[in-house]
mmCIF file of C-alpha atoms in Angstrom:
data_model
loop_
_atom_site.group_PDB
_atom_site.id
_atom_site.type_symbol
_atom_site.label_atom_id
_atom_site.label_comp_id
_atom_site.label_asym_id
_atom_site.label_seq_id
_atom_site.Cartn_x
_atom_site.Cartn_y
_atom_site.Cartn_z
ATOM 1 C CA MET A 22 8.188 3.591 53.334
ATOM 2 C CA ALA A 23 4.550 3.653 52.357
ATOM 3 C CA THR A 24 3.156 0.834 50.296
ATOM 4 C CA LYS A 25 0.758 1.429 47.499
ATOM 5 C CA THR A 26 -2.254 -0.789 47.302
ATOM 6 C CA THR A 27 -3.898 -1.352 43.979
ATOM 7 C CA THR A 28 -7.153 -3.006 43.255
ATOM 8 C CA THR A 29 -7.926 -4.659 40.006
ATOM 9 C CA GLN A 30 -11.321 -3.903 38.672
ATOM 10 C CA LYS A 31 -13.018 -5.475 35.722
ATOM 11 C CA PRO A 32 -13.559 -3.006 32.910
ATOM 12 C CA GLN A 33 -17.110 -1.905 32.499
ATOM 13 C CA GLU A 34 -18.997 -3.050 29.423
ATOM 14 C CA SER A 35 -18.797 0.462 27.931
ATOM 15 C CA GLU A 36 -14.996 0.577 28.432
ATOM 16 C CA LYS A 37 -14.322 -2.612 26.469
ATOM 17 C CA ALA A 38 -13.274 -2.422 22.858
ATOM 18 C CA PRO A 39 -16.005 -3.376 20.402
ATOM 19 C CA ASN A 40 -15.877 -6.924 19.140
ATOM 20 C CA VAL A 41 -13.942 -7.848 16.035
ATOM 21 C CA PHE A 42 -16.997 -7.991 13.757
ATOM 22 C CA LYS A 43 -18.177 -4.535 14.741
ATOM 23 C CA ARG A 44 -14.673 -3.126 14.200
ATOM 24 C CA PHE A 45 -14.483 -4.831 10.794
ATOM 25 C CA PHE A 46 -17.817 -3.442 9.632
ATOM 26 C CA THR A 47 -16.877 0.017 10.914
ATOM 27 C CA TYR A 48 -13.647 -0.229 8.907
ATOM 28 C CA VAL A 49 -15.596 -1.224 5.773
ATOM 29 C CA GLU A 50 -18.006 1.690 6.218
ATOM 30 C CA TYR A 51 -15.160 4.190 6.602
ATOM 31 C CA SER A 52 -13.336 2.702 3.624
ATOM 32 C CA ARG A 53 -16.400 3.011 1.422
ATOM 33 C CA ALA A 54 -16.864 6.618 2.536
ATOM 34 C CA GLU A 55 -13.248 7.407 1.624
ATOM 35 C CA LEU A 56 -13.544 5.675 -1.755
ATOM 36 C CA ARG A 57 -16.530 7.869 -2.591
ATOM 37 C CA LYS A 58 -14.262 10.920 -2.166
ATOM 38 C CA VAL A 59 -11.693 9.654 -4.689
ATOM 39 C CA THR A 60 -11.503 11.380 -8.053
ATOM 40 C CA TRP A 61 -11.015 8.486 -10.436
ATOM 41 C CA PRO A 62 -9.140 9.080 -13.714
ATOM 42 C CA THR A 63 -10.957 8.909 -17.013
ATOM 43 C CA ILE A 64 -10.243 6.201 -19.576
ATOM 44 C CA ALA A 65 -8.261 8.678 -21.685
ATOM 45 C CA GLU A 66 -6.090 9.693 -18.725
ATOM 46 C CA THR A 67 -5.516 6.046 -17.851
ATOM 47 C CA ARG A 68 -4.469 5.233 -21.425
ATOM 48 C CA LYS A 69 -2.068 8.192 -21.530
ATOM 49 C CA ALA A 70 -0.452 7.178 -18.265
ATOM 50 C CA THR A 71 -0.225 3.527 -19.338
ATOM 51 C CA PHE A 72 1.446 4.397 -22.642
ATOM 52 C CA ALA A 73 3.838 6.767 -20.883
ATOM 53 C CA VAL A 74 4.875 4.015 -18.469
ATOM 54 C CA LEU A 75 5.244 1.442 -21.255
ATOM 55 C CA GLY A 76 7.315 3.894 -23.314
ATOM 56 C CA PHE A 77 9.577 4.634 -20.381
ATOM 57 C CA VAL A 78 10.031 0.918 -19.677
ATOM 58 C CA ALA A 79 10.890 0.250 -23.346
ATOM 59 C CA VAL A 80 13.486 3.043 -23.411
ATOM 60 C CA MET A 81 15.054 1.895 -20.140
ATOM 61 C CA ALA A 82 15.153 -1.723 -21.372
ATOM 62 C CA LEU A 83 16.956 -0.580 -24.519
ATOM 63 C CA ILE A 84 19.461 1.494 -22.532
ATOM 64 C CA LEU A 85 20.139 -1.285 -20.028
ATOM 65 C CA GLY A 86 20.436 -3.839 -22.843
ATOM 66 C CA LEU A 87 23.029 -1.701 -24.595
ATOM 67 C CA VAL A 88 24.986 -1.153 -21.379
ATOM 68 C CA ASP A 89 24.897 -4.898 -20.670
ATOM 69 C CA LEU A 90 26.056 -5.687 -24.208
ATOM 70 C CA GLY A 91 28.894 -3.177 -23.933
ATOM 71 C CA LEU A 92 30.054 -4.396 -20.533
ATOM 72 C CA SER A 93 29.861 -8.056 -21.517
ATOM 73 C CA SER A 94 31.955 -7.434 -24.645
ATOM 74 C CA LEU A 95 34.419 -5.432 -22.541
ATOM 75 C CA ILE A 96 34.785 -8.300 -20.065
ATOM 76 C CA LYS A 97 35.141 -10.821 -22.914
ATOM 77 C CA SER A 98 37.965 -8.728 -24.407
ATOM 78 C CA PHE A 99 39.763 -8.694 -21.025
ATOM 79 C CA LEU A 100 39.365 -12.451 -20.541
ATOM 80 C CA SER A 101 40.496 -13.470 -24.030
#
């Protein structure tokens, strides 16, 4: 059976990964470039979406409160 010989070589300077600071600053540059591409909502759109979410939360709180009240009174009637 033939044996395989391997040699370990140090990676060349160009083959090494860049240091952590260079990678971090590259990440920040790419992030800023992506954020420039974002279409941000206007104040009016943000208000509309906020009020829609708050309205939905209020309606769901009312529904869940009523269901909780009904179930708790049902359980009280069974236990008494």
